[in-house]
Amino acid sequence: MYRGGSGGSGNMQQMLKQAQKMQQKMQEDLARVQEELKEKTTEASVGGGAVTVVATGERLIQSITIDPAAIEPEDAEMLQDLVMSAVNEALRQAEELASREMERVTGNLKMPFD
């Protein structure tokens, strides 16, 4: 039986306010994590340490180190392959790091953070 009035709308407004607060907190947490990712790094080394690449949690290359012993002018292609492998691995690790950090904030919700 319908009794009229707005008894249910008060609960709805309260739920909306609570949802807005939760959304705002999540946005603040995501912004904080993104700032923290700027400071975190991953490192990938290939070829027995011939090439080492450091990437930030923002998926930017911070440094590339090449062991002078790996520089052979007649085999530049091998060095290029090592650099590419190290860069790709460092970026893969950085993506994994960023995903883990974001999941701490969002739980299992998949959200874009680029």
PDB file of C-alpha atoms in Angstrom:
ATOM      1  CA  MET A   1       0.000   0.000   0.000  1.00  0.00           C
ATOM      2  CA  TYR A   2       1.411   3.397  -1.032  1.00  0.00           C
ATOM      3  CA  ARG A   3       1.360   6.034   1.682  1.00  0.00           C
ATOM      4  CA  GLY A   4       2.803   8.939  -0.240  1.00  0.00           C
ATOM      5  CA  GLY A   5       5.476  11.265   1.059  1.00  0.00           C
ATOM      6  CA  SER A   6       9.206  11.165   0.480  1.00  0.00           C
ATOM      7  CA  GLY A   7      10.387   8.655   3.063  1.00  0.00           C
ATOM      8  CA  GLY A   8      12.549   6.839   0.506  1.00  0.00           C
ATOM      9  CA  SER A   9      14.092   9.920  -1.048  1.00  0.00           C
ATOM     10  CA  GLY A  10      16.001  10.772   2.125  1.00  0.00           C
ATOM     11  CA  ASN A  11      17.765   7.404   1.990  1.00  0.00           C
ATOM     12  CA  MET A  12      18.484   7.876  -1.697  1.00  0.00           C
ATOM     13  CA  GLN A  13      20.026  11.303  -1.093  1.00  0.00           C
ATOM     14  CA  GLN A  14      22.135   9.898   1.730  1.00  0.00           C
ATOM     15  CA  MET A  15      23.327   7.073  -0.507  1.00  0.00           C
ATOM     16  CA  LEU A  16      24.192   9.540  -3.280  1.00  0.00           C
ATOM     17  CA  LYS A  17      26.168  11.710  -0.865  1.00  0.00           C
ATOM     18  CA  GLN A  18      28.018   8.656   0.402  1.00  0.00           C
ATOM     19  CA  ALA A  19      28.783   7.544  -3.160  1.00  0.00           C
ATOM     20  CA  GLN A  20      30.083  11.023  -4.011  1.00  0.00           C
ATOM     21  CA  LYS A  21      32.357  10.964  -0.950  1.00  0.00           C
ATOM     22  CA  MET A  22      33.667   7.542  -1.921  1.00  0.00           C
ATOM     23  CA  GLN A  23      34.295   8.711  -5.485  1.00  0.00           C
ATOM     24  CA  GLN A  24      36.131  11.812  -4.278  1.00  0.00           C
ATOM     25  CA  LYS A  25      38.309   9.758  -1.924  1.00  0.00           C
ATOM     26  CA  MET A  26      39.132   7.297  -4.692  1.00  0.00           C
ATOM     27  CA  GLN A  27      40.112  10.157  -7.009  1.00  0.00           C
ATOM     28  CA  GLU A  28      42.339  11.623  -4.296  1.00  0.00           C
ATOM     29  CA  ASP A  29      43.909   8.207  -3.654  1.00  0.00           C
ATOM     30  CA  LEU A  30      44.491   7.668  -7.385  1.00  0.00           C
ATOM     31  CA  ALA A  31      46.164  11.075  -7.677  1.00  0.00           C
ATOM     32  CA  ARG A  32      48.383  10.241  -4.698  1.00  0.00           C
ATOM     33  CA  VAL A  33      49.382   6.881  -6.196  1.00  0.00           C
ATOM     34  CA  GLN A  34      50.174   8.514  -9.533  1.00  0.00           C
ATOM     35  CA  GLU A  35      52.493  10.944  -7.724  1.00  0.00           C
ATOM     36  CA  GLU A  36      54.136   8.056  -5.869  1.00  0.00           C
ATOM     37  CA  LEU A  37      54.676   6.190  -9.154  1.00  0.00           C
ATOM     38  CA  LYS A  38      56.836   9.069 -10.370  1.00  0.00           C
ATOM     39  CA  GLU A  39      59.323   8.181  -7.635  1.00  0.00           C
ATOM     40  CA  LYS A  40      59.228   4.381  -7.993  1.00  0.00           C
ATOM     41  CA  THR A  41      61.397   2.596 -10.514  1.00  0.00           C
ATOM     42  CA  THR A  42      61.861  -0.808 -12.083  1.00  0.00           C
ATOM     43  CA  GLU A  43      65.099  -2.163 -13.496  1.00  0.00           C
ATOM     44  CA  ALA A  44      65.675  -4.723 -16.229  1.00  0.00           C
ATOM     45  CA  SER A  45      69.035  -6.190 -17.120  1.00  0.00           C
ATOM     46  CA  VAL A  46      69.711  -8.437 -20.139  1.00  0.00           C
ATOM     47  CA  GLY A  47      72.687 -10.124 -21.704  1.00  0.00           C
ATOM     48  CA  GLY A  48      74.259 -10.958 -18.357  1.00  0.00           C
ATOM     49  CA  GLY A  49      74.249  -7.295 -17.368  1.00  0.00           C
ATOM     50  CA  ALA A  50      75.381  -5.998 -20.762  1.00  0.00           C
ATOM     51  CA  VAL A  51      72.406  -3.629 -20.909  1.00  0.00           C
ATOM     52  CA  THR A  52      70.442  -2.289 -17.935  1.00  0.00           C
ATOM     53  CA  VAL A  53      67.374  -0.077 -18.239  1.00  0.00           C
ATOM     54  CA  VAL A  54      65.599   1.772 -15.427  1.00  0.00           C
ATOM     55  CA  ALA A  55      61.996   2.897 -15.945  1.00  0.00           C
ATOM     56  CA  THR A  56      59.751   4.937 -13.683  1.00  0.00           C
ATOM     57  CA  GLY A  57      56.337   3.838 -12.485  1.00  0.00           C
ATOM     58  CA  GLU A  58      54.992   6.314 -15.029  1.00  0.00           C
ATOM     59  CA  ARG A  59      56.454   4.063 -17.727  1.00  0.00           C
ATOM     60  CA  LEU A  60      59.193   6.492 -18.740  1.00  0.00           C
ATOM     61  CA  ILE A  61      62.775   5.405 -19.323  1.00  0.00           C
ATOM     62  CA  GLN A  62      64.993   6.960 -16.670  1.00  0.00           C
ATOM     63  CA  SER A  63      68.359   5.540 -17.721  1.00  0.00           C
ATOM     64  CA  ILE A  64      70.081   3.066 -20.015  1.00  0.00           C
ATOM     65  CA  THR A  65      73.469   1.650 -19.061  1.00  0.00           C
ATOM     66  CA  ILE A  66      75.572  -0.295 -21.554  1.00  0.00           C
ATOM     67  CA  ASP A  67      78.607  -2.263 -20.448  1.00  0.00           C
ATOM     68  CA  PRO A  68      81.527  -1.117 -22.647  1.00  0.00           C
ATOM     69  CA  ALA A  69      82.410  -4.786 -23.218  1.00  0.00           C
ATOM     70  CA  ALA A  70      79.083  -5.161 -25.058  1.00  0.00           C
ATOM     71  CA  ILE A  71      80.028  -2.547 -27.641  1.00  0.00           C
ATOM     72  CA  GLU A  72      81.380  -4.339 -30.675  1.00  0.00           C
ATOM     73  CA  PRO A  73      81.141  -2.213 -33.829  1.00  0.00           C
ATOM     74  CA  GLU A  74      80.894  -5.275 -36.051  1.00  0.00           C
ATOM     75  CA  ASP A  75      77.886  -6.572 -34.087  1.00  0.00           C
ATOM     76  CA  ALA A  76      75.758  -3.476 -33.560  1.00  0.00           C
ATOM     77  CA  GLU A  77      72.605  -5.474 -34.273  1.00  0.00           C
ATOM     78  CA  MET A  78      73.127  -7.639 -31.181  1.00  0.00           C
ATOM     79  CA  LEU A  79      73.527  -4.552 -28.992  1.00  0.00           C
ATOM     80  CA  GLN A  80      70.398  -3.022 -30.518  1.00  0.00           C
ATOM     81  CA  ASP A  81      68.463  -6.204 -29.724  1.00  0.00           C
ATOM     82  CA  LEU A  82      69.748  -6.183 -26.144  1.00  0.00           C
ATOM     83  CA  VAL A  83      68.724  -2.538 -25.675  1.00  0.00           C
ATOM     84  CA  MET A  84      65.282  -3.194 -27.119  1.00  0.00           C
ATOM     85  CA  SER A  85      64.807  -6.259 -24.903  1.00  0.00           C
ATOM     86  CA  ALA A  86      65.877  -4.387 -21.777  1.00  0.00           C
ATOM     87  CA  VAL A  87      63.629  -1.416 -22.564  1.00  0.00           C
ATOM     88  CA  ASN A  88      60.624  -3.636 -23.232  1.00  0.00           C
ATOM     89  CA  GLU A  89      61.194  -5.603 -20.014  1.00  0.00           C
ATOM     90  CA  ALA A  90      61.620  -2.442 -17.924  1.00  0.00           C
ATOM     91  CA  LEU A  91      58.416  -0.986 -19.375  1.00  0.00           C
ATOM     92  CA  ARG A  92      56.559  -4.274 -18.774  1.00  0.00           C
ATOM     93  CA  GLN A  93      57.693  -4.222 -15.146  1.00  0.00           C
ATOM     94  CA  ALA A  94      56.702  -0.556 -14.808  1.00  0.00           C
ATOM     95  CA  GLU A  95      53.235  -1.353 -16.177  1.00  0.00           C
ATOM     96  CA  GLU A  96      52.923  -4.211 -13.685  1.00  0.00           C
ATOM     97  CA  LEU A  97      54.023  -1.910 -10.848  1.00  0.00           C
ATOM     98  CA  ALA A  98      51.507   0.761 -11.852  1.00  0.00           C
ATOM     99  CA  SER A  99      48.713  -1.811 -12.100  1.00  0.00           C
ATOM    100  CA  ARG A 100      49.496  -3.234  -8.652  1.00  0.00           C
ATOM    101  CA  GLU A 101      49.591   0.222  -7.069  1.00  0.00           C
ATOM    102  CA  MET A 102      46.329   1.278  -8.712  1.00  0.00           C
ATOM    103  CA  GLU A 103      44.606  -1.965  -7.674  1.00  0.00           C
ATOM    104  CA  ARG A 104      45.429  -1.121  -4.053  1.00  0.00           C
ATOM    105  CA  VAL A 105      43.177   1.916  -4.446  1.00  0.00           C
ATOM    106  CA  THR A 106      40.501   0.611  -6.798  1.00  0.00           C
ATOM    107  CA  GLY A 107      40.242  -2.994  -5.645  1.00  0.00           C
ATOM    108  CA  ASN A 108      39.250  -5.097  -8.624  1.00  0.00           C
ATOM    109  CA  LEU A 109      37.751  -2.194 -10.538  1.00  0.00           C
ATOM    110  CA  LYS A 110      39.669  -1.716 -13.765  1.00  0.00           C
ATOM    111  CA  MET A 111      40.122   1.998 -14.314  1.00  0.00           C
ATOM    112  CA  PRO A 112      42.205   3.856 -16.889  1.00  0.00           C
ATOM    113  CA  PHE A 113      45.037   5.839 -15.341  1.00  0.00           C
ATOM    114  CA  ASP A 114      46.942   7.231 -18.300  1.00  0.00           C
TER     115      ASP A 114
END
